[in-house]
Structure formats: C-alpha cells, structure tokens
C-alpha cells in the first residue's frame, strides 16, 4: 500500500505561510511591549530624580556646615563654593548677609538677646590661658590646639554650671 501523499503535503494552519496577521492580532503584543518600555523608562527617570535630589541635599548639608564654621583667613574660597552650592541646590536661596551670619562665632539665638544671664553666657570670653604656639615645635601644634579647644569647651561648661547653680541657689531663697 502506498502512503497517501496528501497527508504529507498538508500544511498546518499555523505555518508561517498561512499567517495573516491583522491589527487585532498585533495589538495585544504591541501594548504589552509598550507597557514594558514605559515602565522601564518611568523607573529610570524616577531613580535619576531620586539620586539627583539626594546628592543636592548632601551638597546643601556640606555647604551649610562649611558656612557655620568660624571664619578663618584662608577659607574665603571654600565659603564662596558653599554659598554657590546652597544657591544652586537649595529650594530657598540664602542671601549673602544670612550666609555671613551662619558663622557659629556670630550666631546669637534671638531669645537670648535681651536676657542678661544668657546674653553674658553666650558672649563669654575664654578663661583658658593664651599659649603662643610659634615657639613650640611644629609637631606639637595640633596637640596644643586640641587641648586649647578642650579647655574652651570645659570653660564654657563650667560657666554654664556655675550660672545654673547660682540660679538654683538664688531661686531657693
């Protein structure tokens, strides 16, 4: 018996030559592809925005820290950079006068301005002895400066403690 030749010649309705795609066939595939592309693009834009915002926030924090430091003779360029960073990345720009007043040595909290005790504490002078480090070896300069800062801090703490104890004593009478 001879095999039927038509069985082998018959084409499947799914063969490539029988494909007649209509817009109804293409639409679900293209919508899925476009949705995937849109989702990826949205994630990319969101990530970039979040990263940029975080970097800007960090720059503003660094710049404000620099502006709060007491002024020195050699820090004019870093202060100028910090002012530019605040102007560029801060949602609210800081005027030059305000940036100049950010120095810790110049800040006086508003409610202490008229209070005699707090005003005296805020404007106190250091009780630590002055040390001329120019006569010392260079390798000891940083150690002496560190001790000077610690002495200033301790002096301030002692002044606050004395004032507090005096206020308690006077209040108890």
XYZ file of C-alpha atoms in Angstrom, residues 36-165:
130
model
C 7.158 47.289 29.464
C 9.115 50.095 27.777
C 7.088 52.790 29.541
C 7.524 51.067 32.895
C 11.288 50.825 32.403
C 11.543 54.465 31.331
C 9.472 55.608 34.315
C 11.687 53.637 36.708
C 14.811 55.149 35.136
C 13.515 58.718 35.396
C 12.371 58.185 38.982
C 15.725 56.715 40.008
C 17.642 59.578 38.370
C 15.433 62.181 40.064
C 15.824 60.496 43.458
C 19.598 60.242 43.078
C 19.924 63.870 41.970
C 17.766 65.067 44.843
C 19.808 63.081 47.362
C 23.088 64.452 46.002
C 21.728 68.017 46.080
C 20.592 67.556 49.675
C 24.029 66.248 50.656
C 25.742 69.210 48.955
C 23.498 71.671 50.805
C 24.254 69.965 54.142
C 28.007 70.088 53.483
C 27.786 73.722 52.395
C 25.801 74.748 55.480
C 28.362 73.014 57.715
C 31.139 74.956 55.998
C 29.270 78.238 56.388
C 28.647 77.554 60.084
C 32.343 77.104 60.827
C 34.072 80.130 62.371
C 35.741 82.298 59.757
C 39.454 81.935 59.083
C 41.803 83.941 56.907
C 42.254 81.139 54.367
C 38.664 79.934 53.925
C 37.204 82.540 51.558
C 37.191 80.233 48.519
C 35.531 77.308 50.293
C 32.922 79.702 51.709
C 32.276 81.057 48.217
C 31.855 77.472 46.934
C 29.498 76.684 49.823
C 27.400 79.781 49.095
C 27.164 78.788 45.410
C 26.150 75.225 46.346
C 23.408 76.497 48.629
C 22.162 78.910 45.948
C 22.216 76.219 43.271
C 20.792 73.244 45.182
C 18.636 74.709 47.914
C 14.945 75.232 47.207
C 15.210 78.581 49.019
C 18.358 80.611 48.277
C 20.174 82.175 51.211
C 21.011 85.892 50.915
C 24.672 86.861 51.318
C 24.014 88.571 54.664
C 22.410 85.434 56.056
C 25.273 83.284 54.777
C 27.727 85.615 56.506
C 25.774 85.311 59.746
C 25.862 81.497 59.697
C 29.260 81.515 61.356
C 28.921 79.926 64.802
C 31.022 82.670 66.292
C 28.445 85.239 65.171
C 25.169 83.415 65.858
C 23.231 84.581 68.872
C 19.851 82.955 69.292
C 17.106 85.574 69.226
C 15.606 84.837 72.639
C 18.980 85.336 74.369
C 19.467 88.874 73.072
C 17.594 90.573 75.921
C 18.183 88.050 78.699
C 21.103 89.300 80.857
C 22.300 85.907 82.112
C 22.018 84.077 78.803
C 23.488 87.015 76.915
C 26.550 87.017 79.195
C 26.948 83.237 78.799
C 26.704 83.428 75.010
C 29.266 86.247 74.843
C 31.649 84.882 77.472
C 35.345 85.076 76.872
C 37.597 82.100 77.313
C 39.154 81.600 80.725
C 41.875 79.437 79.241
C 45.396 80.831 79.191
C 46.731 82.048 75.867
C 49.575 79.917 74.519
C 51.973 81.106 71.843
C 52.496 78.035 69.655
C 55.013 79.756 67.398
C 57.738 78.982 69.943
C 56.846 75.277 70.065
C 57.974 72.513 67.730
C 55.684 72.087 64.712
C 54.783 68.500 65.612
C 53.188 69.725 68.880
C 50.968 72.412 67.309
C 47.982 70.122 66.683
C 48.143 68.657 70.206
C 48.214 72.126 71.784
C 45.339 73.306 69.566
C 43.336 70.235 70.599
C 43.995 70.964 74.276
C 43.000 74.608 73.736
C 39.659 73.546 72.205
C 39.034 71.155 75.108
C 39.898 73.888 77.600
C 37.476 76.303 75.889
C 34.728 73.679 75.992
C 35.374 72.902 79.647
C 35.449 76.612 80.460
C 32.071 77.074 78.800
C 30.638 74.070 80.611
C 31.958 75.406 83.919
C 30.412 78.828 83.274
C 27.051 77.226 82.493
C 27.262 75.039 85.599
C 28.140 77.999 87.859
C 25.283 80.036 86.410
C 22.851 77.141 86.823
C 23.914 76.549 90.448
